[in-house]
Amino acid sequence: MAAKKPRIVIIGAGMAGLTAANKLYTCTSSRNIFELCVVEGGTRIGGRINTSEFGGDRIEMGATWIHGIGGSPVHKIAQEIHSLQSEQPWECMDGFLEEPLTVAEGGFQPNASLVDFLSTLFKNFMDYAQGKLIEGSEKSENFELAAKAHKISMTRGGPLGKLSVGSFLRQGLDAYWDSLGDQEEVKSCGNWSRKLLEEAIFGIHESTQRTYTSVDDILSLDFDAEREYIMCPGEEITIAKGYSSVIESLASVLPDGIIQLGRKVTKIEWKPEAQQSAENGHANRPVKLHFCDGSVMSADHVIVTVSLGVLKAQNGNASGMFSPPLPSFKTEAISRLGFGVVNKLFLQMNSSFVGRDEEGKKFPFLQMAFHKPDSELGDKNIPWWMRKTASLCPIYKKSSVLLSWFAGKEALELESLSDEDIINGVSATVSNVLPQFYKQVNYTPHELRNKNADSNGTSIQSEVLFTKALRSKWGTNPLFLGSYSYIAVGSSGDDMDSLAEPLPTIVNCESAGSLQLQVLFAGEATHRTHYSTTHGAYFSGLREANRLLQHYNCVGF
């Protein structure tokens, strides 16, 4: 009886899973070496890539940017399939828009030189953390402040004796204030002192950093890991025809039937003992997959590409996804690594308001500086979940669709709110920071409308600022349970390497035979230097496909 072909099952049809499938199929289809299958728990391919439309524009509900076009496989594919240009308007089609307008709570507009200084200060501190700010170089501005902050932060320590990005940044801001000496505190405007205003402007960039990294609090973000993370060179761009076009291109080479949707895996049974059944060869496949519909599938190799959020939810649970449970080096790495939530909020502006500020200008690229949520100085009409939102801006210069980013507990709160509550909360915020935008129209936030009545007691009808809202919900989606990974304080890149390690941990292919490489792991959280990115997910899928290809080369295929 002829030995069966090795069966490879890939769990997840996102960037990592489809890259692995594409590589395995295109390298071996002519030789018909493998049985290949991709099982996806959802009803679509793409994973955390999900192109959609809103207000007539193409938008991204998930992955948005090609983070540097130099050496990016995502950019290369998008070029090859001609997805970088489109006649339909798309999100961020004109880059990062124009220079932002920074406005503090209450409608006060800080001096542009102060905003620029604090923005540069923050950037220099992050450059120092990432090893880009070097003493004596032409880019050494604020080096001494950053070095002082680093030294103080190291002496004070932190959780597990390690330094966080958040504590370093705050020590840097304190070092800046110390450098000013005993200057008299002067009111800037209303209830803003200069120090409070500087802290709030600095906080804009801290909030932006939360969305870059998916942390709830940047005090959770490991300082040392910043120097290991690698950015692809070149500009950051969006994909005109949508990120999903790249995913569809990867999947297009696979024959019908290889990708199976609606196949959610509930359990992965594997054999930690390195014993081969010599009499049956591949007949006794070592891995069994159990699905939510009760069906079972056996496999020789499984590539697991589920999110770190899903792995965390299953971690250390004897009745969880893996049977037997993952070894301790895996579970400990999963526990230490960070995985957060980032959500995007799109708002459709009422056509009455488009281009209707008092000078006839469009809605600005707005940066918002807020008082702290627990401050008595804040406007009570601004909801707490808006106070760490850094910006609100059109998705491109002439669009009537506005975009805002949320991270951490604010992102989770956004998922629980009704569209009406979201629209009212954002409207109340805009009415506070940009009262001039609708000064000449009869707009009133929802919660104040019932108080508006004419002399006869008849309610005055006010125009609404936003007519529709659309938000992502990555945090509560059971297939993801979050957005992307980060290296938390107490973790390191070593944990991502541990997460990428295949099971069982056997390297001698002569003795391990077909039981080697039963369970492999891919996904952005398994890439030490490109985690949190789509190209990191791509590289990880390629890595695991190549691991299997090399394995079968060594055993005679």
JSON list of C-alpha atoms in Angstrom, two decimals, residues 51-61 88-91 344-350 395-396 399-403 419 423 466-471:
[
{"chain": "A", "resi": 51, "resn": "THR", "atom": "CA", "xyz": [-11.17, 46.42, 3.13]},
{"chain": "A", "resi": 52, "resn": "SER", "atom": "CA", "xyz": [-14.61, 48.04, 3.10]},
{"chain": "A", "resi": 53, "resn": "GLU", "atom": "CA", "xyz": [-16.46, 51.13, 1.86]},
{"chain": "A", "resi": 54, "resn": "PHE", "atom": "CA", "xyz": [-18.05, 54.03, 3.67]},
{"chain": "A", "resi": 55, "resn": "GLY", "atom": "CA", "xyz": [-19.53, 57.24, 2.32]},
{"chain": "A", "resi": 56, "resn": "GLY", "atom": "CA", "xyz": [-18.52, 56.27, -1.20]},
{"chain": "A", "resi": 57, "resn": "ASP", "atom": "CA", "xyz": [-14.84, 55.95, -0.25]},
{"chain": "A", "resi": 58, "resn": "ARG", "atom": "CA", "xyz": [-12.69, 52.85, 0.10]},
{"chain": "A", "resi": 59, "resn": "ILE", "atom": "CA", "xyz": [-11.57, 52.34, 3.70]},
{"chain": "A", "resi": 60, "resn": "GLU", "atom": "CA", "xyz": [-9.66, 49.81, 5.77]},
{"chain": "A", "resi": 61, "resn": "MET", "atom": "CA", "xyz": [-11.29, 48.38, 8.87]},
{"chain": "A", "resi": 88, "resn": "GLN", "atom": "CA", "xyz": [-12.29, 55.37, -6.59]},
{"chain": "A", "resi": 89, "resn": "PRO", "atom": "CA", "xyz": [-11.20, 57.62, -3.69]},
{"chain": "A", "resi": 90, "resn": "TRP", "atom": "CA", "xyz": [-9.51, 55.75, -0.85]},
{"chain": "A", "resi": 91, "resn": "GLU", "atom": "CA", "xyz": [-8.35, 56.30, 2.70]},
{"chain": "A", "resi": 344, "resn": "LYS", "atom": "CA", "xyz": [-10.90, 52.85, 13.94]},
{"chain": "A", "resi": 345, "resn": "LEU", "atom": "CA", "xyz": [-13.95, 55.09, 13.92]},
{"chain": "A", "resi": 346, "resn": "PHE", "atom": "CA", "xyz": [-15.30, 56.52, 10.67]},
{"chain": "A", "resi": 347, "resn": "LEU", "atom": "CA", "xyz": [-17.91, 59.28, 10.73]},
{"chain": "A", "resi": 348, "resn": "GLN", "atom": "CA", "xyz": [-19.97, 60.58, 7.82]},
{"chain": "A", "resi": 349, "resn": "MET", "atom": "CA", "xyz": [-20.34, 64.36, 7.99]},
{"chain": "A", "resi": 350, "resn": "ASN", "atom": "CA", "xyz": [-23.63, 66.03, 7.26]},
{"chain": "A", "resi": 395, "resn": "ILE", "atom": "CA", "xyz": [-9.54, 60.43, 5.38]},
{"chain": "A", "resi": 396, "resn": "TYR", "atom": "CA", "xyz": [-8.25, 62.57, 2.52]},
{"chain": "A", "resi": 399, "resn": "SER", "atom": "CA", "xyz": [-13.55, 63.69, 1.90]},
{"chain": "A", "resi": 400, "resn": "SER", "atom": "CA", "xyz": [-16.68, 64.10, 4.01]},
{"chain": "A", "resi": 401, "resn": "VAL", "atom": "CA", "xyz": [-15.64, 60.98, 5.96]},
{"chain": "A", "resi": 402, "resn": "LEU", "atom": "CA", "xyz": [-13.68, 61.63, 9.15]},
{"chain": "A", "resi": 403, "resn": "LEU", "atom": "CA", "xyz": [-11.44, 59.13, 10.93]},
{"chain": "A", "resi": 419, "resn": "ASP", "atom": "CA", "xyz": [-23.87, 54.52, 17.05]},
{"chain": "A", "resi": 423, "resn": "ILE", "atom": "CA", "xyz": [-22.03, 60.34, 17.35]},
{"chain": "A", "resi": 466, "resn": "PHE", "atom": "CA", "xyz": [-22.54, 63.51, 11.76]},
{"chain": "A", "resi": 467, "resn": "THR", "atom": "CA", "xyz": [-25.10, 61.29, 10.09]},
{"chain": "A", "resi": 468, "resn": "LYS", "atom": "CA", "xyz": [-23.47, 57.83, 10.24]},
{"chain": "A", "resi": 469, "resn": "ALA", "atom": "CA", "xyz": [-20.77, 56.00, 12.17]},
{"chain": "A", "resi": 470, "resn": "LEU", "atom": "CA", "xyz": [-18.78, 52.85, 11.43]},
{"chain": "A", "resi": 471, "resn": "ARG", "atom": "CA", "xyz": [-16.23, 51.33, 13.83]}
]
